[in-house]
Short mmCIF file of N, CA and C in Angstrom, two decimals:
data_model
loop_
_atom_site.label_atom_id
_atom_site.label_comp_id
_atom_site.label_asym_id
_atom_site.label_seq_id
_atom_site.Cartn_x
_atom_site.Cartn_y
_atom_site.Cartn_z
N MET A 1 -5.45 -2.77 -31.41
CA MET A 1 -5.05 -1.67 -30.16
C MET A 1 -5.92 -0.65 -30.71
N ALA A 2 -6.24 -0.43 -31.42
CA ALA A 2 -6.97 0.94 -32.09
C ALA A 2 -8.40 0.75 -31.07
N GLY A 3 -8.89 -0.39 -31.23
CA GLY A 3 -10.14 -0.39 -30.03
C GLY A 3 -9.79 -0.23 -28.80
N PHE A 4 -8.56 -0.92 -28.37
CA PHE A 4 -8.10 -0.67 -26.97
C PHE A 4 -8.49 1.01 -26.61
N PHE A 5 -7.73 1.52 -27.57
CA PHE A 5 -7.24 2.93 -27.24
C PHE A 5 -8.82 3.82 -27.40
N ASP A 6 -9.54 3.44 -28.08
CA ASP A 6 -10.79 4.06 -28.29
C ASP A 6 -11.78 3.84 -27.22
N ASP A 7 -11.77 2.51 -26.65
CA ASP A 7 -12.44 2.04 -25.34
C ASP A 7 -12.01 2.76 -24.23
N LEU A 8 -10.78 2.88 -24.18
CA LEU A 8 -10.16 3.67 -22.87
C LEU A 8 -10.79 4.93 -22.86
N VAL A 9 -10.19 5.60 -24.15
CA VAL A 9 -10.36 7.18 -24.04
C VAL A 9 -11.96 7.39 -23.76
N ARG A 10 -12.84 6.81 -24.52
CA ARG A 10 -14.22 7.05 -24.50
C ARG A 10 -14.95 6.76 -23.09
N CYS A 11 -14.32 5.61 -22.44
CA CYS A 11 -14.84 5.50 -21.05
C CYS A 11 -14.52 6.54 -20.11
N GLU A 12 -13.03 6.82 -20.28
CA GLU A 12 -12.46 8.12 -19.49
C GLU A 12 -13.34 9.40 -19.40
N THR A 13 -13.54 9.62 -20.89
CA THR A 13 -14.44 10.74 -21.14
C THR A 13 -15.88 10.78 -20.44
N ARG A 14 -16.43 9.74 -20.70
CA ARG A 14 -17.64 9.48 -20.21
C ARG A 14 -17.85 9.60 -18.72
N LEU A 15 -16.92 9.09 -18.12
CA LEU A 15 -16.56 8.79 -16.81
C LEU A 15 -16.66 10.24 -16.21
N TYR A 16 -15.64 10.98 -16.57
CA TYR A 16 -15.43 12.33 -16.46
C TYR A 16 -16.44 13.06 -16.53
N ASN A 17 -17.17 12.94 -17.63
CA ASN A 17 -18.39 13.73 -17.72
C ASN A 17 -19.59 13.77 -16.57
N ALA A 18 -19.82 12.34 -16.47
CA ALA A 18 -20.59 11.85 -15.36
C ALA A 18 -20.40 12.53 -13.98
N LEU A 19 -18.87 12.36 -13.67
CA LEU A 19 -18.64 12.83 -12.28
C LEU A 19 -18.64 14.68 -12.24
N ASN A 20 -18.58 15.08 -13.51
CA ASN A 20 -18.58 16.59 -13.65
C ASN A 20 -19.96 16.97 -13.39
N ASP A 21 -20.95 16.22 -13.88
CA ASP A 21 -22.29 16.79 -13.79
C ASP A 21 -22.90 16.34 -12.31
N ARG A 22 -22.41 15.21 -11.64
CA ARG A 22 -22.99 15.23 -10.28
C ARG A 22 -22.11 16.06 -9.44
N LEU A 23 -21.00 16.44 -9.67
CA LEU A 23 -19.96 17.36 -8.81
C LEU A 23 -20.74 18.93 -8.96
N ARG A 24 -20.95 19.26 -10.28
CA ARG A 24 -21.63 20.48 -10.38
C ARG A 24 -22.86 20.78 -9.73
N GLU A 25 -23.98 19.79 -9.80
CA GLU A 25 -24.90 19.56 -9.36
C GLU A 25 -25.09 19.66 -7.85
N GLN A 26 -24.43 18.88 -7.29
CA GLN A 26 -24.41 18.96 -5.68
C GLN A 26 -23.10 19.73 -5.05
N HIS A 27 -22.36 20.18 -5.68
CA HIS A 27 -21.38 21.12 -4.95
C HIS A 27 -20.83 22.36 -5.64
N GLY A 28 -21.37 22.56 -7.10
CA GLY A 28 -21.04 23.90 -7.89
C GLY A 28 -19.56 23.59 -8.19
N ILE A 29 -19.17 22.57 -8.30
CA ILE A 29 -17.37 22.35 -9.00
C ILE A 29 -17.22 21.31 -9.93
N VAL A 30 -16.40 21.48 -10.72
CA VAL A 30 -16.30 20.44 -11.72
C VAL A 30 -14.94 19.46 -11.30
N THR A 31 -14.98 18.32 -11.88
CA THR A 31 -14.15 17.25 -11.49
C THR A 31 -12.67 17.78 -11.61
N SER A 32 -12.03 18.69 -12.26
CA SER A 32 -10.88 19.19 -12.30
C SER A 32 -10.66 19.95 -11.35
N GLN A 33 -11.42 20.62 -10.65
CA GLN A 33 -11.43 21.23 -9.29
C GLN A 33 -11.52 20.40 -8.31
N TYR A 34 -12.08 19.58 -8.17
CA TYR A 34 -12.04 18.53 -7.35
C TYR A 34 -10.81 17.75 -7.16
N GLU A 35 -10.39 17.34 -8.15
CA GLU A 35 -9.02 16.68 -8.13
C GLU A 35 -7.96 17.54 -8.00
N PHE A 36 -8.10 18.72 -8.17
CA PHE A 36 -6.80 19.72 -7.71
C PHE A 36 -6.93 20.24 -6.25
N LEU A 37 -8.27 19.95 -5.66
CA LEU A 37 -8.40 20.24 -4.31
C LEU A 37 -8.03 19.08 -3.32
N ARG A 38 -8.45 17.73 -3.99
CA ARG A 38 -8.22 16.61 -3.46
C ARG A 38 -6.48 16.39 -3.27
N HIS A 39 -5.75 16.76 -4.29
CA HIS A 39 -4.27 16.79 -4.32
C HIS A 39 -3.85 17.67 -3.27
N ILE A 40 -4.16 18.91 -3.20
CA ILE A 40 -3.80 19.72 -2.33
C ILE A 40 -3.71 19.55 -0.89
N ARG A 41 -4.89 18.76 -0.72
CA ARG A 41 -5.19 18.38 0.62
C ARG A 41 -4.38 17.15 1.00
N ASP A 42 -4.28 16.22 0.20
CA ASP A 42 -3.46 15.10 0.35
C ASP A 42 -1.94 15.50 0.19
N HIS A 43 -1.61 16.50 -0.24
CA HIS A 43 -0.03 16.58 -0.54
C HIS A 43 0.15 18.04 0.15
N PRO A 44 0.25 18.37 1.39
CA PRO A 44 0.39 19.65 1.84
C PRO A 44 1.60 20.21 1.35
N GLY A 45 1.61 21.61 0.86
CA GLY A 45 2.71 22.38 0.80
C GLY A 45 3.35 22.01 -0.88
N CYS A 46 2.28 21.39 -1.64
CA CYS A 46 2.69 21.11 -3.10
C CYS A 46 2.44 22.62 -3.92
N ARG A 47 3.09 22.54 -4.99
CA ARG A 47 3.15 23.96 -5.71
C ARG A 47 2.54 23.54 -7.02
N VAL A 48 2.45 24.56 -7.76
CA VAL A 48 1.66 24.69 -9.16
C VAL A 48 2.31 23.81 -9.82
N ALA A 49 3.58 23.87 -9.96
CA ALA A 49 4.46 22.80 -10.66
C ALA A 49 4.15 21.46 -10.33
N ASP A 50 3.98 21.07 -8.96
CA ASP A 50 3.83 19.98 -8.72
C ASP A 50 2.36 19.53 -9.15
N LEU A 51 1.54 20.29 -9.21
CA LEU A 51 0.06 19.80 -9.82
C LEU A 51 0.21 19.68 -11.23
N ALA A 52 0.97 20.40 -11.79
CA ALA A 52 1.22 20.41 -13.26
C ALA A 52 1.73 19.07 -13.74
N THR A 53 2.68 18.57 -13.16
CA THR A 53 3.43 17.28 -13.19
C THR A 53 2.47 16.19 -12.93
N VAL A 54 1.77 16.09 -11.82
CA VAL A 54 0.84 15.08 -11.57
C VAL A 54 -0.16 14.78 -12.48
N PHE A 55 -0.77 16.33 -12.94
CA PHE A 55 -2.07 16.15 -13.91
C PHE A 55 -1.59 16.05 -15.40
N ALA A 56 -0.02 16.11 -15.67
CA ALA A 56 0.37 16.04 -17.12
C ALA A 56 -0.22 17.23 -17.87
N ILE A 57 -0.30 18.47 -17.27
CA ILE A 57 -0.57 19.67 -18.02
C ILE A 57 0.35 20.79 -17.98
N GLY A 58 0.20 21.52 -18.65
CA GLY A 58 0.99 22.65 -18.58
C GLY A 58 0.94 23.71 -17.45
N ILE A 59 2.11 24.41 -17.06
CA ILE A 59 2.22 25.07 -16.03
C ILE A 59 1.14 26.28 -15.83
N GLY A 60 1.08 27.09 -16.98
CA GLY A 60 0.18 28.11 -17.31
C GLY A 60 -1.16 27.66 -17.20
N ALA A 61 -1.69 26.65 -17.66
CA ALA A 61 -3.21 26.26 -17.33
C ALA A 61 -3.37 25.89 -16.05
N THR A 62 -2.34 25.17 -15.31
CA THR A 62 -2.42 24.84 -13.73
C THR A 62 -2.58 26.02 -13.00
N SER A 63 -1.73 27.15 -13.36
CA SER A 63 -1.76 28.32 -12.61
C SER A 63 -2.94 29.19 -12.35
N LYS A 64 -3.70 29.24 -13.64
CA LYS A 64 -4.81 29.72 -14.02
C LYS A 64 -6.06 29.00 -13.45
N SER A 65 -5.93 27.79 -13.23
CA SER A 65 -6.83 26.99 -12.37
C SER A 65 -6.74 27.35 -10.89
N VAL A 66 -5.41 27.42 -10.25
CA VAL A 66 -5.22 27.56 -8.99
C VAL A 66 -5.74 29.02 -8.80
N ASP A 67 -5.40 29.87 -9.69
CA ASP A 67 -6.16 31.39 -9.68
C ASP A 67 -7.70 31.37 -9.24
N ARG A 68 -8.44 30.41 -10.12
CA ARG A 68 -9.58 30.32 -9.81
C ARG A 68 -10.23 29.75 -8.48
N LEU A 69 -9.59 28.80 -8.28
CA LEU A 69 -9.68 28.05 -6.83
C LEU A 69 -9.36 29.20 -5.78
N GLU A 70 -8.30 29.80 -5.87
CA GLU A 70 -8.08 30.97 -4.89
C GLU A 70 -9.00 31.96 -4.74
N LYS A 71 -9.56 32.54 -6.02
CA LYS A 71 -10.51 33.51 -6.23
C LYS A 71 -11.98 32.99 -5.51
N ARG A 72 -12.33 31.69 -5.34
CA ARG A 72 -13.41 31.14 -4.79
C ARG A 72 -13.04 30.98 -3.22
N GLY A 73 -11.97 31.15 -2.98
CA GLY A 73 -11.63 31.08 -1.40
C GLY A 73 -11.53 29.75 -0.92
N TRP A 74 -11.08 28.87 -1.79
CA TRP A 74 -10.87 27.48 -1.60
C TRP A 74 -9.33 27.20 -1.24
N VAL A 75 -8.43 27.98 -1.94
CA VAL A 75 -7.06 27.58 -1.81
C VAL A 75 -6.29 29.01 -1.38
N VAL A 76 -5.35 29.03 -0.62
CA VAL A 76 -4.21 30.07 -0.42
C VAL A 76 -3.07 29.64 -0.98
N ARG A 77 -2.21 30.61 -1.37
CA ARG A 77 -0.83 30.51 -1.94
C ARG A 77 -0.07 31.31 -0.83
N GLN A 78 0.94 30.48 -0.37
CA GLN A 78 1.77 30.59 0.89
C GLN A 78 3.08 30.89 0.35
N PRO A 79 4.12 31.60 0.80
CA PRO A 79 5.36 31.89 0.64
C PRO A 79 5.99 30.54 0.76
N ASN A 80 7.13 30.19 -0.09
CA ASN A 80 7.89 29.15 -0.31
C ASN A 80 9.16 29.58 0.45
N PRO A 81 9.42 29.14 1.65
CA PRO A 81 10.66 29.24 2.20
C PRO A 81 12.13 28.98 1.56
N ALA A 82 11.82 27.85 0.68
CA ALA A 82 12.84 27.24 0.03
C ALA A 82 13.14 27.91 -1.14
N ASP A 83 12.22 28.45 -1.74
CA ASP A 83 12.22 29.16 -3.01
C ASP A 83 11.31 30.33 -3.17
N ARG A 84 12.00 31.44 -3.18
CA ARG A 84 10.98 32.60 -3.10
C ARG A 84 10.17 32.81 -4.59
N ARG A 85 10.84 32.11 -5.63
CA ARG A 85 10.05 32.15 -6.71
C ARG A 85 8.67 31.64 -6.86
N SER A 86 8.62 30.47 -5.96
CA SER A 86 7.17 29.79 -6.00
C SER A 86 6.34 29.82 -4.81
N SER A 87 5.35 29.37 -4.77
CA SER A 87 4.33 29.66 -3.65
C SER A 87 3.92 28.16 -3.29
N LEU A 88 3.73 27.74 -1.98
CA LEU A 88 3.10 26.64 -1.33
C LEU A 88 1.48 26.83 -1.37
N LEU A 89 0.96 25.73 -1.89
CA LEU A 89 -0.40 25.70 -1.88
C LEU A 89 -1.23 24.99 -0.56
N ALA A 90 -2.32 25.72 -0.15
CA ALA A 90 -2.96 25.17 1.11
C ALA A 90 -4.44 25.28 0.99
N LEU A 91 -5.10 24.47 1.42
CA LEU A 91 -6.78 24.47 1.30
C LEU A 91 -6.97 25.55 2.66
N THR A 92 -7.98 26.43 2.35
CA THR A 92 -8.69 27.11 3.44
C THR A 92 -9.59 26.13 3.89
N ASP A 93 -10.21 26.73 5.13
CA ASP A 93 -11.32 25.86 5.73
C ASP A 93 -12.61 25.49 4.81
N ASP A 94 -12.80 26.63 4.06
CA ASP A 94 -13.88 26.33 3.08
C ASP A 94 -13.50 25.23 1.93
N GLY A 95 -12.46 25.16 1.53
CA GLY A 95 -11.79 24.47 0.54
C GLY A 95 -11.83 23.15 1.28
N ALA A 96 -11.48 22.59 2.53
CA ALA A 96 -11.32 21.34 3.04
C ALA A 96 -12.68 20.92 3.25
N GLY A 97 -13.71 21.81 3.70
CA GLY A 97 -14.93 21.31 3.86
C GLY A 97 -15.79 20.82 2.49
N LEU A 98 -15.30 21.72 1.22
CA LEU A 98 -15.92 21.38 0.09
C LEU A 98 -15.21 20.15 -0.33
N VAL A 99 -13.92 19.60 -0.44
CA VAL A 99 -13.13 18.68 -0.85
C VAL A 99 -13.60 17.23 -0.03
N GLU A 100 -14.06 17.39 1.10
CA GLU A 100 -14.50 16.23 1.92
C GLU A 100 -15.91 16.14 1.66
N ALA A 101 -16.90 16.89 1.18
CA ALA A 101 -18.35 16.55 0.88
C ALA A 101 -18.20 16.16 -0.59
N ALA A 102 -17.39 16.62 -1.30
CA ALA A 102 -17.04 16.45 -2.84
C ALA A 102 -16.83 14.76 -2.83
N GLN A 103 -15.67 14.44 -2.01
CA GLN A 103 -15.24 13.08 -1.97
C GLN A 103 -16.24 12.18 -1.88
N ARG A 104 -17.35 12.36 -1.12
CA ARG A 104 -18.33 11.32 -0.74
C ARG A 104 -19.25 11.19 -2.02
N THR A 105 -19.51 12.30 -2.76
CA THR A 105 -20.37 12.55 -4.18
C THR A 105 -19.51 11.66 -5.13
N PHE A 106 -18.22 12.07 -5.27
CA PHE A 106 -17.37 11.50 -6.41
C PHE A 106 -17.30 9.96 -6.23
N THR A 107 -16.94 9.42 -4.95
CA THR A 107 -16.88 8.21 -4.70
C THR A 107 -18.15 7.36 -4.89
N GLU A 108 -19.16 7.76 -4.47
CA GLU A 108 -20.36 7.23 -4.47
C GLU A 108 -20.87 7.12 -6.17
N ARG A 109 -20.58 8.23 -7.03
CA ARG A 109 -21.21 7.80 -8.22
C ARG A 109 -20.04 7.10 -9.10
N LEU A 110 -18.63 7.36 -8.83
CA LEU A 110 -17.82 6.59 -9.71
C LEU A 110 -18.23 4.86 -9.40
N ALA A 111 -18.38 4.62 -7.88
CA ALA A 111 -18.72 3.25 -7.66
C ALA A 111 -20.09 2.78 -8.27
N GLU A 112 -21.24 3.67 -8.67
CA GLU A 112 -22.33 3.50 -9.42
C GLU A 112 -21.93 2.79 -10.66
N LEU A 113 -21.09 3.64 -11.12
CA LEU A 113 -20.77 3.70 -12.72
C LEU A 113 -19.76 2.43 -13.00
N VAL A 114 -18.86 2.07 -12.00
CA VAL A 114 -17.87 1.24 -12.34
C VAL A 114 -18.06 -0.15 -11.55
N ARG A 115 -18.38 -0.15 -10.32
CA ARG A 115 -18.79 -1.39 -9.65
C ARG A 115 -20.00 -2.19 -10.02
N ASP A 116 -20.79 -1.32 -10.47
CA ASP A 116 -22.26 -2.03 -10.79
C ASP A 116 -22.13 -2.55 -12.21
N THR A 117 -21.05 -2.16 -13.03
CA THR A 117 -20.72 -2.87 -14.33
C THR A 117 -20.02 -4.04 -14.14
N PHE A 118 -18.65 -3.74 -13.22
CA PHE A 118 -17.74 -4.92 -13.18
C PHE A 118 -17.79 -5.87 -11.82
N GLY A 119 -18.48 -5.31 -11.05
CA GLY A 119 -18.37 -6.08 -9.74
C GLY A 119 -16.95 -5.72 -8.98
N SER A 120 -16.99 -6.05 -7.68
CA SER A 120 -15.56 -5.64 -6.82
C SER A 120 -14.47 -6.27 -7.52
N ALA A 121 -14.47 -7.75 -7.62
CA ALA A 121 -13.40 -8.43 -8.29
C ALA A 121 -12.77 -7.90 -9.42
N ARG A 122 -13.49 -7.75 -10.46
CA ARG A 122 -12.96 -7.18 -11.87
C ARG A 122 -12.63 -5.77 -11.69
N THR A 123 -13.33 -4.86 -10.75
CA THR A 123 -12.95 -3.39 -10.78
C THR A 123 -11.58 -3.47 -10.10
N ALA A 124 -11.02 -4.35 -9.41
CA ALA A 124 -9.66 -4.30 -8.51
C ALA A 124 -8.76 -4.61 -9.92
N LEU A 125 -9.28 -5.81 -10.64
CA LEU A 125 -8.21 -6.03 -11.64
C LEU A 125 -7.84 -5.02 -12.71
N VAL A 126 -9.07 -4.36 -12.96
CA VAL A 126 -8.99 -3.12 -14.05
C VAL A 126 -8.30 -2.14 -13.53
N ALA A 127 -8.46 -1.92 -12.09
CA ALA A 127 -7.83 -0.72 -11.29
C ALA A 127 -6.30 -1.01 -11.39
N GLN A 128 -5.95 -2.28 -11.10
CA GLN A 128 -4.50 -2.56 -11.06
C GLN A 128 -3.80 -2.53 -12.43
N ALA A 129 -4.37 -2.93 -13.51
CA ALA A 129 -3.92 -2.89 -14.74
C ALA A 129 -3.74 -1.40 -15.15
N LEU A 130 -4.63 -0.43 -14.90
CA LEU A 130 -4.55 0.91 -15.23
C LEU A 130 -3.44 1.58 -14.47
N SER A 131 -3.13 1.16 -13.16
CA SER A 131 -2.08 1.76 -12.17
C SER A 131 -0.93 1.32 -13.01
N GLU A 132 -0.55 -0.05 -13.19
CA GLU A 132 0.64 -0.54 -13.91
C GLU A 132 0.91 0.51 -15.16
N LEU A 133 -0.22 0.52 -16.20
CA LEU A 133 0.04 1.32 -17.16
C LEU A 133 0.60 2.79 -16.94
N ARG A 134 -0.03 3.31 -16.00
CA ARG A 134 0.10 4.72 -15.55
C ARG A 134 1.62 4.85 -14.78
N SER A 135 1.65 4.06 -14.34
CA SER A 135 3.23 4.04 -13.63
C SER A 135 4.39 3.81 -14.55
N ALA A 136 4.06 3.11 -15.57
CA ALA A 136 5.17 2.81 -16.60
C ALA A 136 5.12 4.06 -17.46
N LEU A 137 4.05 4.75 -17.72
CA LEU A 137 4.13 5.90 -18.61
C LEU A 137 4.70 7.21 -17.68
N GLU A 138 4.66 7.40 -16.42
CA GLU A 138 5.00 8.23 -15.70
C GLU A 138 6.73 8.00 -15.33
N ARG A 139 6.96 6.89 -15.20
CA ARG A 139 8.60 6.42 -14.83
C ARG A 139 9.27 6.76 -16.01
N ASP A 140 8.76 6.53 -17.14
CA ASP A 140 9.43 6.95 -18.40
C ASP A 140 9.14 8.40 -19.22
N ARG A 141 8.32 9.02 -18.30
CA ARG A 141 8.20 10.43 -18.61
C ARG A 141 7.47 10.58 -20.06
N ILE A 142 6.52 9.51 -20.39
CA ILE A 142 5.83 9.46 -21.75
C ILE A 142 4.43 10.43 -21.55
N GLY A 143 4.27 11.29 -22.56
CA GLY A 143 3.05 12.17 -22.43
C GLY A 143 3.14 13.39 -21.32
N MET A 144 4.12 13.60 -21.15
CA MET A 144 4.13 15.00 -20.27
C MET A 144 4.26 16.18 -21.41
N PRO A 145 3.48 17.42 -20.75
CA PRO A 145 3.37 18.57 -21.65
C PRO A 145 4.97 19.17 -21.49
N THR A 146 5.19 19.72 -22.92
CA THR A 146 6.39 20.53 -22.98
C THR A 146 6.69 21.92 -22.37
N GLY A 147 5.35 22.42 -22.00
CA GLY A 147 5.37 23.88 -21.47
C GLY A 147 4.77 24.02 -20.20
#
Protein backbone atom coordinates (compact mmCIF):
# COMPACT_ATOMS: atom_id res chain seq x y z
CA MET A 1 0.00 0.00 0.00
CA ALA A 2 2.93 2.37 0.53
CA GLY A 3 3.71 2.22 -3.18
CA PHE A 4 0.07 2.94 -4.02
CA PHE A 5 0.09 5.99 -1.75
CA ASP A 6 3.41 7.22 -3.16
CA ASP A 7 2.21 6.84 -6.75
CA LEU A 8 -1.15 8.48 -6.06
CA VAL A 9 0.30 11.49 -4.26
CA ARG A 10 3.22 12.00 -6.67
CA CYS A 11 0.90 11.76 -9.68
CA GLU A 12 -1.47 14.29 -8.11
CA THR A 13 1.40 16.66 -7.36
CA ARG A 14 2.88 16.42 -10.85
CA LEU A 15 -0.51 16.82 -12.55
CA TYR A 16 -1.34 19.80 -10.33
CA ASN A 17 2.02 21.43 -11.07
CA ALA A 18 1.69 20.85 -14.82
CA LEU A 19 -1.80 22.35 -14.82
CA ASN A 20 -0.54 25.22 -12.66
CA ASP A 21 2.19 25.99 -15.19
CA ARG A 22 -0.20 25.97 -18.16
CA LEU A 23 -2.90 28.04 -16.43
CA ARG A 24 -0.35 30.58 -15.20
CA GLU A 25 1.23 30.82 -18.67
CA GLN A 26 -2.05 31.23 -20.57
CA HIS A 27 -4.38 32.92 -18.07
CA GLY A 28 -2.32 34.35 -15.21
CA ILE A 29 -3.96 32.11 -12.61
CA VAL A 30 -3.02 28.95 -10.73
CA THR A 31 -4.91 25.69 -10.38
CA SER A 32 -6.40 26.50 -6.98
CA GLN A 33 -7.82 29.76 -8.32
CA TYR A 34 -9.28 27.97 -11.32
CA GLU A 35 -10.84 25.32 -9.09
CA PHE A 36 -12.46 27.93 -6.83
CA LEU A 37 -13.77 29.93 -9.80
CA ARG A 38 -15.16 26.78 -11.43
CA HIS A 39 -16.87 25.70 -8.20
CA ILE A 40 -18.41 29.14 -7.67
CA ARG A 41 -19.66 29.10 -11.27
CA ASP A 42 -21.11 25.62 -10.94
CA HIS A 43 -22.62 26.23 -7.48
CA PRO A 44 -24.21 29.70 -7.51
CA GLY A 45 -24.69 31.13 -4.05
CA CYS A 46 -22.05 28.96 -2.37
CA ARG A 47 -20.31 30.29 0.73
CA VAL A 48 -16.69 30.30 1.86
CA ALA A 49 -17.57 27.47 4.26
CA ASP A 50 -18.90 25.43 1.34
CA LEU A 51 -15.63 25.86 -0.57
CA ALA A 52 -13.65 24.87 2.54
CA THR A 53 -15.69 21.68 2.86
CA VAL A 54 -15.47 20.72 -0.81
CA PHE A 55 -11.71 21.30 -1.01
CA ALA A 56 -10.99 19.96 2.51
CA ILE A 57 -9.08 23.06 3.61
CA GLY A 58 -9.48 25.42 6.54
CA ILE A 59 -11.99 28.26 6.45
CA GLY A 60 -9.29 30.88 7.13
CA ALA A 61 -7.21 29.82 4.13
CA THR A 62 -10.33 29.61 1.99
CA SER A 63 -11.45 33.09 3.00
CA LYS A 64 -8.03 34.54 2.17
CA SER A 65 -8.12 32.86 -1.23
CA VAL A 66 -11.57 34.30 -1.93
CA ASP A 67 -10.28 37.72 -0.80
CA ARG A 68 -7.59 37.48 -3.50
CA LEU A 69 -10.14 36.50 -6.16
CA GLU A 70 -12.34 39.39 -5.06
CA LYS A 71 -9.41 41.82 -5.19
CA ARG A 72 -8.69 40.75 -8.79
CA GLY A 73 -12.31 41.50 -9.70
CA TRP A 74 -13.36 37.91 -10.43
CA VAL A 75 -15.65 37.24 -7.46
CA VAL A 76 -18.07 39.29 -5.37
CA ARG A 77 -19.50 38.58 -1.94
CA GLN A 78 -23.21 39.22 -1.67
CA PRO A 79 -25.30 39.39 1.51
CA ASN A 80 -26.79 36.06 2.52
CA PRO A 81 -30.48 36.65 3.24
CA ALA A 82 -30.67 33.42 5.25
CA ASP A 83 -27.65 34.21 7.48
CA ARG A 84 -26.26 37.71 7.94
CA ARG A 85 -23.00 36.27 9.27
CA SER A 86 -22.04 34.79 5.90
CA SER A 87 -21.90 35.93 2.29
CA LEU A 88 -22.89 34.25 -0.92
CA LEU A 89 -20.23 34.11 -3.62
CA ALA A 90 -20.79 34.99 -7.26
CA LEU A 91 -18.56 35.40 -10.29
CA THR A 92 -18.25 38.76 -11.96
CA ASP A 93 -18.45 38.93 -15.75
CA ASP A 94 -14.63 38.98 -15.82
CA GLY A 95 -14.50 35.93 -13.54
CA ALA A 96 -17.01 34.05 -15.70
CA GLY A 97 -15.02 34.79 -18.84
CA LEU A 98 -11.77 33.77 -17.19
CA VAL A 99 -13.07 30.45 -15.89
CA GLU A 100 -14.58 29.65 -19.28
CA ALA A 101 -11.29 30.25 -21.09
CA ALA A 102 -9.25 28.52 -18.37
CA GLN A 103 -11.52 25.47 -18.47
CA ARG A 104 -10.61 24.82 -22.09
CA THR A 105 -6.90 25.07 -21.25
CA PHE A 106 -7.29 22.90 -18.14
CA THR A 107 -9.25 20.20 -19.96
CA GLU A 108 -6.90 20.08 -22.93
CA ARG A 109 -3.78 19.84 -20.75
CA LEU A 110 -5.26 17.22 -18.43
CA ALA A 111 -6.36 15.14 -21.43
CA GLU A 112 -2.84 15.36 -22.88
CA LEU A 113 -1.32 14.12 -19.65
CA VAL A 114 -3.82 11.40 -18.75
CA ARG A 115 -5.49 10.09 -21.88
CA ASP A 116 -2.24 9.97 -23.81
CA THR A 117 -0.90 7.68 -21.08
CA PHE A 118 -3.95 5.48 -20.40
CA GLY A 119 -6.23 5.84 -23.40
CA SER A 120 -9.92 6.61 -22.98
CA ALA A 121 -11.10 3.26 -21.60
CA ARG A 122 -8.46 2.99 -18.86
CA THR A 123 -8.90 6.69 -18.01
CA ALA A 124 -12.58 6.01 -17.37
CA LEU A 125 -11.71 3.07 -15.08
CA VAL A 126 -9.18 5.10 -13.10
CA ALA A 127 -11.64 8.00 -12.83
CA GLN A 128 -14.35 5.66 -11.51
CA ALA A 129 -12.02 4.11 -8.93
CA LEU A 130 -10.87 7.52 -7.67
CA SER A 131 -14.46 8.76 -7.55
CA GLU A 132 -15.46 5.80 -5.41
CA LEU A 133 -12.53 6.34 -3.04
CA ARG A 134 -13.30 10.06 -2.75
CA SER A 135 -16.99 9.35 -2.09
CA ALA A 136 -16.15 6.92 0.70
CA LEU A 137 -13.71 9.37 2.32
CA GLU A 138 -16.21 12.23 2.09
CA ARG A 139 -19.12 10.09 3.31
CA ASP A 140 -17.14 9.12 6.41
CA ARG A 141 -15.72 12.67 6.79
CA ILE A 142 -12.16 11.33 6.67
CA GLY A 143 -9.39 13.87 6.20
CA MET A 144 -11.42 16.98 6.91
CA PRO A 145 -9.52 19.90 8.44
CA THR A 146 -10.30 20.69 12.04
CA GLY A 147 -10.26 24.48 11.75
